[in-house]
């Protein structure tokens, strides 16, 4: 790349660098934390194999539609309600939220608490619905 171009467009170059670093971290960060990302195909397999689906969205979001059989514990309450999940410590847990950000945080909380097999649903309930997978309001 031409040095003059970089000097004239340093903000654009910096933005490209930062964007690339954030993209790389999204792949590497999950691996380092020991939390695996589950795309909709993997999430469907986990669901069909009776993994616990943990929805960490707020009450109104959950009520508007969630994955059938999902256990609901809002992210802000998770640390104080881990005892409700004790029997799942050695079983697969698929954690979901709206887009996968809050659930990533919840996955880290679960891993720190000793939960063995934790998956973050990549894209959250938005990706699940886009794949025309079942959602319920019950």
Tab-separated table of N, CA, C and O in Angstrom:
chain	number	residue	atom	x	y	z
A	1	UNK	N	0.852	-1.171	0.000
A	1	UNK	CA	0.000	0.000	0.000
A	1	UNK	C	0.902	1.239	0.000
A	1	UNK	O	1.917	1.281	0.659
A	2	UNK	N	0.496	2.232	-0.693
A	2	UNK	CA	1.253	3.468	-0.833
A	2	UNK	C	1.268	4.245	0.493
A	2	UNK	O	0.232	4.434	1.116
A	3	UNK	N	2.454	4.676	0.913
A	3	UNK	CA	2.587	5.410	2.178
A	3	UNK	C	1.821	6.728	2.149
A	3	UNK	O	1.256	7.139	3.158
A	4	UNK	N	1.798	7.393	0.999
A	4	UNK	CA	1.075	8.672	0.890
A	4	UNK	C	-0.422	8.447	1.132
A	4	UNK	O	-1.069	9.229	1.806
A	5	UNK	N	-0.934	7.352	0.591
A	5	UNK	CA	-2.347	7.027	0.790
A	5	UNK	C	-2.635	6.829	2.280
A	5	UNK	O	-3.623	7.327	2.798
A	6	UNK	N	-1.755	6.084	2.966
A	6	UNK	CA	-1.936	5.855	4.397
A	6	UNK	C	-1.876	7.152	5.193
A	6	UNK	O	-2.649	7.348	6.131
A	7	UNK	N	-0.969	8.032	4.810
A	7	UNK	CA	-0.858	9.315	5.511
A	7	UNK	C	-2.093	10.171	5.273
A	7	UNK	O	-2.589	10.824	6.190
A	8	UNK	N	-2.589	10.164	4.055
A	8	UNK	CA	-3.774	10.969	3.734
A	8	UNK	C	-5.057	10.382	4.313
A	8	UNK	O	-6.020	11.094	4.550
A	9	UNK	N	-5.065	9.084	4.502
A	9	UNK	CA	-6.282	8.400	4.959
A	9	UNK	C	-6.028	7.593	6.232
A	9	UNK	O	-6.501	6.475	6.381
A	10	UNK	N	-5.296	8.181	7.154
A	10	UNK	CA	-4.905	7.463	8.358
A	10	UNK	C	-6.096	7.006	9.188
A	10	UNK	O	-6.084	5.937	9.785
A	11	UNK	N	-7.176	7.792	9.196
A	11	UNK	CA	-8.357	7.391	9.971
A	11	UNK	C	-9.005	6.146	9.364
A	11	UNK	O	-9.430	5.244	10.084
A	12	UNK	N	-9.066	6.093	8.059
A	12	UNK	CA	-9.627	4.936	7.369
A	12	UNK	C	-8.769	3.696	7.631
A	12	UNK	O	-9.290	2.613	7.916
A	13	UNK	N	-7.467	3.861	7.571
A	13	UNK	CA	-6.553	2.753	7.832
A	13	UNK	C	-6.685	2.276	9.286
A	13	UNK	O	-6.695	1.064	9.553
A	14	UNK	N	-6.787	3.218	10.216
A	14	UNK	CA	-6.942	2.857	11.632
A	14	UNK	C	-8.252	2.111	11.851
A	14	UNK	O	-8.303	1.117	12.587
A	15	UNK	N	-9.310	2.575	11.218
A	15	UNK	CA	-10.607	1.920	11.335
A	15	UNK	C	-10.537	0.492	10.794
A	15	UNK	O	-11.069	-0.438	11.409
A	16	UNK	N	-9.858	0.306	9.668
A	16	UNK	CA	-9.713	-1.032	9.096
A	16	UNK	C	-8.926	-1.934	10.039
A	16	UNK	O	-9.276	-3.113	10.230
A	17	UNK	N	-7.880	-1.420	10.640
A	17	UNK	CA	-7.075	-2.204	11.587
A	17	UNK	C	-7.887	-2.607	12.815
A	17	UNK	O	-7.857	-3.768	13.247
A	18	UNK	N	-8.602	-1.658	13.372
A	18	UNK	CA	-9.420	-1.925	14.562
A	18	UNK	C	-10.511	-2.932	14.234
A	18	UNK	O	-10.749	-3.874	14.988
A	19	UNK	N	-11.147	-2.751	13.094
A	19	UNK	CA	-12.199	-3.669	12.668
A	19	UNK	C	-11.661	-5.085	12.505
A	19	UNK	O	-12.271	-6.054	12.960
A	20	UNK	N	-10.505	-5.215	11.891
A	20	UNK	CA	-9.881	-6.520	11.710
A	20	UNK	C	-9.517	-7.161	13.039
A	20	UNK	O	-9.700	-8.357	13.239
A	21	UNK	N	-8.998	-6.343	13.960
A	21	UNK	CA	-8.634	-6.854	15.280
A	21	UNK	C	-9.867	-7.345	16.035
A	21	UNK	O	-9.829	-8.394	16.693
A	22	UNK	N	-10.969	-6.615	15.932
A	22	UNK	CA	-12.202	-7.026	16.613
A	22	UNK	C	-12.737	-8.327	16.026
A	22	UNK	O	-13.204	-9.200	16.756
A	23	UNK	N	-12.657	-8.454	14.716
A	23	UNK	CA	-13.101	-9.679	14.063
A	23	UNK	C	-12.244	-10.862	14.510
A	23	UNK	O	-12.762	-11.930	14.845
A	24	UNK	N	-10.945	-10.661	14.533
A	24	UNK	CA	-10.034	-11.724	14.971
A	24	UNK	C	-10.317	-12.110	16.419
A	24	UNK	O	-10.333	-13.296	16.761
A	25	UNK	N	-10.554	-11.121	17.276
A	25	UNK	CA	-10.822	-11.409	18.689
A	25	UNK	C	-12.108	-12.204	18.860
A	25	UNK	O	-12.204	-13.068	19.736
A	26	UNK	N	-13.102	-11.944	18.013
A	26	UNK	CA	-14.360	-12.681	18.136
A	26	UNK	C	-14.138	-14.173	17.911
A	26	UNK	O	-14.825	-15.007	18.489
A	27	UNK	N	-13.153	-14.533	17.085
A	27	UNK	CA	-12.840	-15.944	16.862
A	27	UNK	C	-11.902	-16.485	17.945
A	27	UNK	O	-12.103	-17.567	18.472
A	28	UNK	N	-10.884	-15.729	18.296
A	28	UNK	CA	-9.862	-16.184	19.230
A	28	UNK	C	-10.353	-16.113	20.675
A	28	UNK	O	-10.098	-17.010	21.462
A	29	UNK	N	-11.071	-15.050	21.026
A	29	UNK	CA	-11.523	-14.839	22.402
A	29	UNK	C	-12.356	-15.992	22.928
A	29	UNK	O	-12.190	-16.440	24.056
A	30	UNK	N	-13.274	-16.502	22.106
A	30	UNK	CA	-14.096	-17.623	22.522
A	30	UNK	C	-13.280	-18.868	22.770
A	30	UNK	O	-13.511	-19.610	23.711
A	31	UNK	N	-12.289	-19.109	21.926
A	31	UNK	CA	-11.425	-20.278	22.088
A	31	UNK	C	-10.616	-20.182	23.382
A	31	UNK	O	-10.453	-21.157	24.089
A	32	UNK	N	-10.100	-18.999	23.674
A	32	UNK	CA	-9.303	-18.812	24.881
A	32	UNK	C	-10.136	-18.977	26.146
A	32	UNK	O	-9.646	-19.448	27.161
A	33	UNK	N	-11.396	-18.582	26.091
A	33	UNK	CA	-12.247	-18.677	27.278
A	33	UNK	C	-12.787	-20.090	27.481
A	33	UNK	O	-13.385	-20.386	28.502
A	34	UNK	N	-12.593	-20.955	26.487
A	34	UNK	CA	-13.096	-22.325	26.593
A	34	UNK	C	-14.561	-22.445	26.269
A	34	UNK	O	-15.166	-23.482	26.520
A	35	UNK	N	-15.140	-21.418	25.697
A	35	UNK	CA	-16.552	-21.430	25.337
A	35	UNK	C	-16.651	-21.599	23.829
A	35	UNK	O	-16.119	-20.802	23.069
A	36	UNK	N	-17.334	-22.641	23.424
A	36	UNK	CA	-17.495	-22.912	22.000
A	36	UNK	C	-18.735	-22.196	21.464
A	36	UNK	O	-19.763	-22.139	22.139
A	37	UNK	N	-18.622	-21.668	20.259
A	37	UNK	CA	-19.764	-21.047	19.590
A	37	UNK	C	-20.573	-22.131	18.896
A	37	UNK	O	-20.009	-23.038	18.289
A	38	UNK	N	-21.875	-22.048	18.991
A	38	UNK	CA	-22.754	-23.009	18.329
A	38	UNK	C	-23.597	-22.273	17.301
A	38	UNK	O	-24.434	-21.448	17.668
A	39	UNK	N	-23.348	-22.547	16.023
A	39	UNK	CA	-24.200	-21.966	14.989
A	39	UNK	C	-25.568	-22.653	15.062
A	39	UNK	O	-25.784	-23.548	15.886
A	40	UNK	N	-26.494	-22.275	14.196
A	40	UNK	CA	-27.854	-22.824	14.316
A	40	UNK	C	-27.879	-24.334	14.102
A	40	UNK	O	-28.665	-25.028	14.739
A	41	UNK	N	-27.014	-24.856	13.245
A	41	UNK	CA	-26.973	-26.302	13.031
A	41	UNK	C	-26.534	-27.018	14.308
A	41	UNK	O	-27.180	-27.973	14.762
A	42	UNK	N	-25.446	-26.552	14.904
A	42	UNK	CA	-24.950	-27.161	16.152
A	42	UNK	C	-25.971	-26.951	17.271
A	42	UNK	O	-26.215	-27.859	18.079
A	43	UNK	N	-26.571	-25.760	17.340
A	43	UNK	CA	-27.576	-25.480	18.368
A	43	UNK	C	-28.764	-26.427	18.231
A	43	UNK	O	-29.285	-26.933	19.235
A	44	UNK	N	-29.178	-26.709	17.006
A	44	UNK	CA	-30.285	-27.631	16.766
A	44	UNK	C	-29.920	-29.040	17.234
A	44	UNK	O	-30.727	-29.720	17.867
A	45	UNK	N	-28.683	-29.452	16.943
A	45	UNK	CA	-28.231	-30.780	17.400
A	45	UNK	C	-28.238	-30.857	18.930
A	45	UNK	O	-28.686	-31.846	19.508
A	46	UNK	N	-27.720	-29.807	19.568
A	46	UNK	CA	-27.707	-29.778	21.034
A	46	UNK	C	-29.131	-29.849	21.584
A	46	UNK	O	-29.416	-30.586	22.524
A	47	UNK	N	-30.020	-29.056	20.992
A	47	UNK	CA	-31.424	-29.032	21.412
A	47	UNK	C	-32.047	-30.422	21.266
A	47	UNK	O	-32.694	-30.926	22.185
A	48	UNK	N	-31.819	-31.050	20.117
A	48	UNK	CA	-32.394	-32.378	19.867
A	48	UNK	C	-31.793	-33.453	20.763
A	48	UNK	O	-32.431	-34.478	21.016
A	49	UNK	N	-30.569	-33.225	21.244
A	49	UNK	CA	-29.917	-34.163	22.172
A	49	UNK	C	-30.214	-33.821	23.628
A	49	UNK	O	-29.541	-34.305	24.538
A	50	UNK	N	-31.216	-32.976	23.856
A	50	UNK	CA	-31.690	-32.604	25.184
A	50	UNK	C	-30.694	-31.831	26.038
A	50	UNK	O	-30.676	-31.946	27.265
A	51	UNK	N	-29.852	-31.022	25.400
A	51	UNK	CA	-29.013	-30.103	26.168
A	51	UNK	C	-29.926	-29.096	26.852
A	51	UNK	O	-31.023	-28.806	26.360
A	52	UNK	N	-29.482	-28.562	27.971
A	52	UNK	CA	-30.233	-27.490	28.611
A	52	UNK	C	-30.077	-26.237	27.756
A	52	UNK	O	-28.960	-25.855	27.398
A	53	UNK	N	-31.185	-25.608	27.412
A	53	UNK	CA	-31.150	-24.318	26.735
A	53	UNK	C	-31.408	-23.274	27.814
A	53	UNK	O	-32.432	-23.309	28.490
A	54	UNK	N	-30.449	-22.375	27.985
A	54	UNK	CA	-30.551	-21.328	28.998
A	54	UNK	C	-30.696	-19.988	28.301
A	54	UNK	O	-29.803	-19.560	27.573
A	55	UNK	N	-31.820	-19.337	28.486
A	55	UNK	CA	-32.099	-18.029	27.883
A	55	UNK	C	-31.823	-16.956	28.924
A	55	UNK	O	-32.448	-16.947	29.983
A	56	UNK	N	-30.895	-16.051	28.630
A	56	UNK	CA	-30.496	-15.037	29.608
A	56	UNK	C	-31.033	-13.639	29.272
A	56	UNK	O	-30.562	-12.651	29.816
A	57	UNK	N	-32.054	-13.584	28.425
A	57	UNK	CA	-32.655	-12.285	28.096
A	57	UNK	C	-33.552	-11.809	29.237
A	57	UNK	O	-33.867	-12.550	30.156
A	58	UNK	N	-33.970	-10.561	29.128
A	58	UNK	CA	-34.876	-9.990	30.130
A	58	UNK	C	-36.272	-10.592	29.985
A	58	UNK	O	-36.612	-11.174	28.950
A	59	UNK	N	-37.089	-10.435	31.012
A	59	UNK	CA	-38.421	-11.049	31.068
A	59	UNK	C	-39.272	-10.745	29.840
A	59	UNK	O	-39.877	-11.656	29.269
A	60	UNK	N	-39.345	-9.485	29.429
A	60	UNK	CA	-40.195	-9.099	28.292
A	60	UNK	C	-39.711	-9.743	26.995
A	60	UNK	O	-40.515	-10.172	26.168
A	61	UNK	N	-38.397	-9.817	26.823
A	61	UNK	CA	-37.839	-10.442	25.620
A	61	UNK	C	-38.192	-11.930	25.590
A	61	UNK	O	-38.590	-12.470	24.553
A	62	UNK	N	-38.029	-12.585	26.722
A	62	UNK	CA	-38.321	-14.013	26.831
A	62	UNK	C	-39.799	-14.266	26.548
A	62	UNK	O	-40.145	-15.189	25.808
A	63	UNK	N	-40.668	-13.453	27.126
A	63	UNK	CA	-42.113	-13.624	26.949
A	63	UNK	C	-42.540	-13.427	25.499
A	63	UNK	O	-43.506	-14.039	25.042
A	64	UNK	N	-41.811	-12.614	24.747
A	64	UNK	CA	-42.160	-12.346	23.352
A	64	UNK	C	-41.888	-13.551	22.449
A	64	UNK	O	-42.436	-13.644	21.357
A	65	UNK	N	-41.066	-14.475	22.910
A	65	UNK	CA	-40.778	-15.681	22.137
A	65	UNK	C	-39.426	-16.248	22.500
A	65	UNK	O	-38.451	-15.511	22.584
A	66	UNK	N	-39.399	-17.557	22.750
A	66	UNK	CA	-38.164	-18.218	23.155
A	66	UNK	C	-38.138	-19.641	22.604
A	66	UNK	O	-39.144	-20.154	22.128
A	67	UNK	N	-36.980	-20.253	22.696
A	67	UNK	CA	-36.814	-21.640	22.260
A	67	UNK	C	-37.619	-22.527	23.208
A	67	UNK	O	-37.530	-22.362	24.429
A	68	UNK	N	-38.407	-23.458	22.669
A	68	UNK	CA	-39.180	-24.351	23.544
A	68	UNK	C	-38.277	-25.067	24.548
A	68	UNK	O	-37.152	-25.440	24.234
A	69	UNK	N	-38.774	-25.270	25.759
A	69	UNK	CA	-38.076	-25.932	26.880
A	69	UNK	C	-36.931	-25.104	27.459
A	69	UNK	O	-36.196	-25.592	28.316
A	70	UNK	N	-36.738	-23.871	26.994
A	70	UNK	CA	-35.631	-23.057	27.508
A	70	UNK	C	-35.881	-22.669	28.961
A	70	UNK	O	-37.002	-22.330	29.345
A	71	UNK	N	-34.832	-22.737	29.753
A	71	UNK	CA	-34.879	-22.246	31.136
A	71	UNK	C	-34.528	-20.769	31.075
A	71	UNK	O	-33.579	-20.385	30.411
A	72	UNK	N	-35.266	-19.961	31.792
A	72	UNK	CA	-35.064	-18.515	31.738
A	72	UNK	C	-34.459	-17.993	33.035
A	72	UNK	O	-35.061	-18.117	34.103
A	73	UNK	N	-33.248	-17.451	32.911
A	73	UNK	CA	-32.619	-16.742	34.018
A	73	UNK	C	-31.952	-15.512	33.411
A	73	UNK	O	-30.970	-15.638	32.681
A	74	UNK	N	-32.498	-14.318	33.647
A	74	UNK	CA	-31.875	-13.113	33.093
A	74	UNK	C	-30.406	-12.996	33.512
A	74	UNK	O	-30.038	-13.385	34.625
A	75	UNK	N	-29.591	-12.477	32.634
A	75	UNK	CA	-28.151	-12.384	32.877
A	75	UNK	C	-27.831	-11.725	34.213
A	75	UNK	O	-26.970	-12.192	34.950
A	76	UNK	N	-28.543	-10.667	34.551
A	76	UNK	CA	-28.295	-9.952	35.800
A	76	UNK	C	-28.547	-10.789	37.049
A	76	UNK	O	-28.066	-10.469	38.128
A	77	UNK	N	-29.307	-11.878	36.914
A	77	UNK	CA	-29.630	-12.746	38.053
A	77	UNK	C	-28.826	-14.049	38.050
A	77	UNK	O	-28.895	-14.815	39.009
A	78	UNK	N	-28.079	-14.287	36.988
A	78	UNK	CA	-27.430	-15.587	36.810
A	78	UNK	C	-26.496	-15.964	37.960
A	78	UNK	O	-26.591	-17.069	38.501
A	79	UNK	N	-25.600	-15.076	38.336
A	79	UNK	CA	-24.624	-15.395	39.393
A	79	UNK	C	-25.316	-15.807	40.688
A	79	UNK	O	-24.858	-16.718	41.380
A	80	UNK	N	-26.438	-15.193	41.007
A	80	UNK	CA	-27.162	-15.504	42.233
A	80	UNK	C	-28.070	-16.719	42.130
A	80	UNK	O	-28.606	-17.178	43.133
A	81	UNK	N	-28.252	-17.235	40.922
A	81	UNK	CA	-29.163	-18.376	40.739
A	81	UNK	C	-28.455	-19.617	40.173
A	81	UNK	O	-29.109	-20.531	39.676
A	82	UNK	N	-27.136	-19.647	40.253
A	82	UNK	CA	-26.381	-20.792	39.726
A	82	UNK	C	-26.797	-22.114	40.364
A	82	UNK	O	-26.713	-23.165	39.730
A	83	UNK	N	-27.263	-22.056	41.613
A	83	UNK	CA	-27.686	-23.281	42.299
A	83	UNK	C	-28.817	-23.990	41.550
A	83	UNK	O	-28.943	-25.204	41.633
A	84	UNK	N	-29.619	-23.250	40.799
A	84	UNK	CA	-30.717	-23.847	40.031
A	84	UNK	C	-30.188	-24.707	38.878
A	84	UNK	O	-30.929	-25.515	38.312
A	85	UNK	N	-28.931	-24.508	38.538
A	85	UNK	CA	-28.346	-25.207	37.396
A	85	UNK	C	-27.364	-26.302	37.803
A	85	UNK	O	-26.778	-26.957	36.940
A	86	UNK	N	-27.169	-26.504	39.107
A	86	UNK	CA	-26.169	-27.457	39.611
A	86	UNK	C	-26.263	-28.830	38.953
A	86	UNK	O	-25.241	-29.434	38.634
A	87	UNK	N	-27.486	-29.334	38.752
A	87	UNK	CA	-27.624	-30.689	38.203
A	87	UNK	C	-27.186	-30.773	36.742
A	87	UNK	O	-27.062	-31.860	36.186
A	88	UNK	N	-26.897	-29.616	36.118
A	88	UNK	CA	-26.460	-29.592	34.722
A	88	UNK	C	-24.952	-29.349	34.587
A	88	UNK	O	-24.463	-29.145	33.483
A	89	UNK	N	-24.217	-29.390	35.685
A	89	UNK	CA	-22.787	-29.074	35.660
A	89	UNK	C	-21.995	-29.940	34.696
A	89	UNK	O	-21.029	-29.485	34.103
A	90	UNK	N	-22.386	-31.189	34.540
A	90	UNK	CA	-21.662	-32.107	33.664
A	90	UNK	C	-22.406	-32.386	32.359
A	90	UNK	O	-22.056	-33.317	31.642
A	91	UNK	N	-23.427	-31.597	32.071
A	91	UNK	CA	-24.225	-31.791	30.858
A	91	UNK	C	-24.060	-30.584	29.938
A	91	UNK	O	-23.727	-29.489	30.385
A	92	UNK	N	-24.312	-30.762	28.649
A	92	UNK	CA	-24.207	-29.636	27.721
A	92	UNK	C	-25.260	-28.560	28.018
A	92	UNK	O	-26.416	-28.865	28.286
A	93	UNK	N	-24.807	-27.313	27.949
A	93	UNK	CA	-25.702	-26.165	28.130
A	93	UNK	C	-25.519	-25.249	26.934
A	93	UNK	O	-24.406	-24.835	26.614
A	94	UNK	N	-26.627	-24.936	26.269
A	94	UNK	CA	-26.646	-23.982	25.167
A	94	UNK	C	-27.213	-22.681	25.721
A	94	UNK	O	-28.356	-22.649	26.166
A	95	UNK	N	-26.404	-21.630	25.718
A	95	UNK	CA	-26.836	-20.353	26.284
A	95	UNK	C	-27.205	-19.416	25.147
A	95	UNK	O	-26.457	-19.261	24.175
A	96	UNK	N	-28.359	-18.784	25.271
A	96	UNK	CA	-28.840	-17.902	24.218
A	96	UNK	C	-29.326	-16.572	24.787
A	96	UNK	O	-29.686	-16.470	25.957
A	97	UNK	N	-29.297	-15.569	23.925
A	97	UNK	CA	-29.876	-14.255	24.226
A	97	UNK	C	-30.422	-13.731	22.899
A	97	UNK	O	-30.779	-14.524	22.029
A	98	UNK	N	-30.453	-12.446	22.707
A	98	UNK	CA	-30.977	-11.910	21.452
A	98	UNK	C	-30.006	-12.128	20.297
A	98	UNK	O	-30.383	-12.614	19.240
A	99	UNK	N	-28.726	-11.755	20.494
A	99	UNK	CA	-27.761	-11.814	19.391
A	99	UNK	C	-26.487	-12.589	19.713
A	99	UNK	O	-25.638	-12.755	18.845
A	100	UNK	N	-26.306	-13.029	20.930
A	100	UNK	CA	-25.114	-13.787	21.292
A	100	UNK	C	-24.127	-13.048	22.173
A	100	UNK	O	-23.146	-13.624	22.622
A	101	UNK	N	-24.373	-11.771	22.456
A	101	UNK	CA	-23.444	-11.005	23.292
A	101	UNK	C	-23.634	-11.277	24.780
A	101	UNK	O	-22.683	-11.589	25.487
A	102	UNK	N	-24.860	-11.152	25.258
A	102	UNK	CA	-25.120	-11.418	26.686
A	102	UNK	C	-24.864	-12.878	27.010
A	102	UNK	O	-24.351	-13.215	28.081
A	103	UNK	N	-25.212	-13.754	26.082
A	103	UNK	CA	-25.003	-15.176	26.336
A	103	UNK	C	-23.517	-15.513	26.418
A	103	UNK	O	-23.130	-16.405	27.170
A	104	UNK	N	-22.666	-14.794	25.686
A	104	UNK	CA	-21.217	-15.010	25.785
A	104	UNK	C	-20.746	-14.685	27.203
A	104	UNK	O	-19.949	-15.423	27.797
A	105	UNK	N	-21.260	-13.607	27.763
A	105	UNK	CA	-20.919	-13.234	29.142
A	105	UNK	C	-21.417	-14.310	30.116
A	105	UNK	O	-20.708	-14.708	31.044
A	106	UNK	N	-22.634	-14.792	29.882
A	106	UNK	CA	-23.200	-15.839	30.736
A	106	UNK	C	-22.365	-17.120	30.649
A	106	UNK	O	-22.144	-17.787	31.664
A	107	UNK	N	-21.877	-17.440	29.465
A	107	UNK	CA	-21.038	-18.628	29.290
A	107	UNK	C	-19.769	-18.524	30.130
A	107	UNK	O	-19.363	-19.495	30.777
A	108	UNK	N	-19.161	-17.360	30.136
A	108	UNK	CA	-17.950	-17.167	30.942
A	108	UNK	C	-18.267	-17.341	32.431
A	108	UNK	O	-17.494	-17.950	33.174
A	109	UNK	N	-19.408	-16.830	32.872
A	109	UNK	CA	-19.837	-16.984	34.267
A	109	UNK	C	-20.011	-18.467	34.602
A	109	UNK	O	-19.555	-18.928	35.657
A	110	UNK	N	-20.646	-19.205	33.710
A	110	UNK	CA	-20.862	-20.634	33.939
A	110	UNK	C	-19.543	-21.400	33.976
A	110	UNK	O	-19.350	-22.267	34.833
A	111	UNK	N	-18.641	-21.090	33.052
A	111	UNK	CA	-17.340	-21.776	33.023
A	111	UNK	C	-16.570	-21.527	34.319
A	111	UNK	O	-15.998	-22.453	34.889
A	112	UNK	N	-16.584	-20.285	34.794
A	112	UNK	CA	-15.890	-19.951	36.049
A	112	UNK	C	-16.494	-20.699	37.227
A	112	UNK	O	-15.806	-21.000	38.195
A	113	UNK	N	-17.792	-20.992	37.141
A	113	UNK	CA	-18.482	-21.702	38.225
A	113	UNK	C	-18.330	-23.219	38.105
A	113	UNK	O	-18.910	-23.958	38.897
A	114	UNK	N	-17.577	-23.686	37.116
A	114	UNK	CA	-17.296	-25.109	37.009
A	114	UNK	C	-18.171	-25.907	36.062
A	114	UNK	O	-18.095	-27.137	36.046
A	115	UNK	N	-19.003	-25.242	35.283
A	115	UNK	CA	-19.821	-25.967	34.312
A	115	UNK	C	-18.916	-26.416	33.168
A	115	UNK	O	-18.113	-25.648	32.650
A	116	UNK	N	-19.032	-27.694	32.798
A	116	UNK	CA	-18.070	-28.320	31.899
A	116	UNK	C	-18.274	-27.990	30.423
A	116	UNK	O	-17.337	-27.631	29.736
A	117	UNK	N	-19.493	-28.165	29.920
A	117	UNK	CA	-19.749	-28.084	28.486
A	117	UNK	C	-20.755	-26.982	28.201
A	117	UNK	O	-21.960	-27.180	28.301
A	118	UNK	N	-20.222	-25.808	27.866
A	118	UNK	CA	-21.046	-24.624	27.679
A	118	UNK	C	-20.873	-24.120	26.243
A	118	UNK	O	-19.749	-23.992	25.767
A	119	UNK	N	-21.984	-23.863	25.582
A	119	UNK	CA	-21.969	-23.361	24.208
A	119	UNK	C	-22.696	-22.024	24.150
A	119	UNK	O	-23.776	-21.886	24.717
A	120	UNK	N	-22.120	-21.088	23.439
A	120	UNK	CA	-22.777	-19.811	23.194
A	120	UNK	C	-23.480	-19.898	21.847
A	120	UNK	O	-22.852	-20.228	20.833
A	121	UNK	N	-24.774	-19.616	21.825
A	121	UNK	CA	-25.502	-19.669	20.561
A	121	UNK	C	-25.135	-18.456	19.722
A	121	UNK	O	-25.518	-17.332	20.030
A	122	UNK	N	-24.376	-18.699	18.666
A	122	UNK	CA	-23.951	-17.624	17.773
A	122	UNK	C	-25.174	-16.996	17.107
A	122	UNK	O	-26.000	-17.692	16.540
A	123	UNK	N	-25.302	-15.695	17.238
A	123	UNK	CA	-26.434	-14.998	16.633
A	123	UNK	C	-27.695	-15.009	17.469
A	123	UNK	O	-28.676	-14.359	17.134
A	124	UNK	N	-27.695	-15.768	18.556
A	124	UNK	CA	-28.816	-15.780	19.486
A	124	UNK	C	-30.143	-16.188	18.879
A	124	UNK	O	-30.216	-16.876	17.863
A	125	UNK	N	-31.210	-15.727	19.526
A	125	UNK	CA	-32.566	-16.066	19.085
A	125	UNK	C	-32.857	-15.469	17.708
A	125	UNK	O	-33.635	-16.020	16.938
A	126	UNK	N	-32.176	-14.386	17.363
A	126	UNK	CA	-32.348	-13.779	16.029
A	126	UNK	C	-31.944	-14.789	14.960
A	126	UNK	O	-32.676	-15.018	13.989
A	127	UNK	N	-30.784	-15.431	15.131
A	127	UNK	CA	-30.321	-16.436	14.162
A	127	UNK	C	-31.254	-17.647	14.171
A	127	UNK	O	-31.553	-18.221	13.119
A	128	UNK	N	-31.699	-18.045	15.355
A	128	UNK	CA	-32.611	-19.181	15.490
A	128	UNK	C	-33.893	-18.931	14.687
A	128	UNK	O	-34.352	-19.790	13.935
A	129	UNK	N	-34.481	-17.738	14.845
A	129	UNK	CA	-35.713	-17.403	14.130
A	129	UNK	C	-35.474	-17.293	12.628
A	129	UNK	O	-36.312	-17.709	11.835
A	130	UNK	N	-34.338	-16.715	12.226
A	130	UNK	CA	-34.018	-16.610	10.799
A	130	UNK	C	-33.904	-17.980	10.147
A	130	UNK	O	-34.154	-18.133	8.962
A	131	UNK	N	-33.501	-18.983	10.918
A	131	UNK	CA	-33.391	-20.349	10.404
A	131	UNK	C	-34.742	-21.068	10.459
A	131	UNK	O	-34.823	-22.274	10.188
A	132	UNK	N	-35.811	-20.349	10.799
A	132	UNK	CA	-37.169	-20.899	10.896
A	132	UNK	C	-37.267	-22.066	11.872
A	132	UNK	O	-37.986	-23.031	11.650
A	133	UNK	N	-36.533	-21.944	12.977
A	133	UNK	CA	-36.589	-22.961	14.016
A	133	UNK	C	-37.702	-22.593	15.002
A	133	UNK	O	-38.097	-21.423	15.090
A	134	UNK	N	-38.206	-23.551	15.764
A	134	UNK	CA	-39.393	-23.294	16.612
A	134	UNK	C	-39.156	-22.299	17.740
A	134	UNK	O	-38.117	-22.302	18.390
A	135	UNK	N	-40.153	-21.454	17.928
A	135	UNK	CA	-40.177	-20.474	19.008
A	135	UNK	C	-41.562	-20.550	19.632
A	135	UNK	O	-42.563	-20.752	18.936
A	136	UNK	N	-41.602	-20.407	20.946
A	136	UNK	CA	-42.889	-20.451	21.642
A	136	UNK	C	-43.017	-19.263	22.569
A	136	UNK	O	-42.016	-18.636	22.922
A	137	UNK	N	-44.246	-18.966	22.981
A	137	UNK	CA	-44.485	-17.904	23.948
A	137	UNK	C	-45.061	-18.494	25.230
A	137	UNK	O	-45.461	-17.758	26.118
A	138	UNK	N	-45.103	-19.809	25.326
A	138	UNK	CA	-45.670	-20.489	26.503
A	138	UNK	C	-44.643	-20.628	27.579
A	138	UNK	O	-43.490	-20.782	27.384
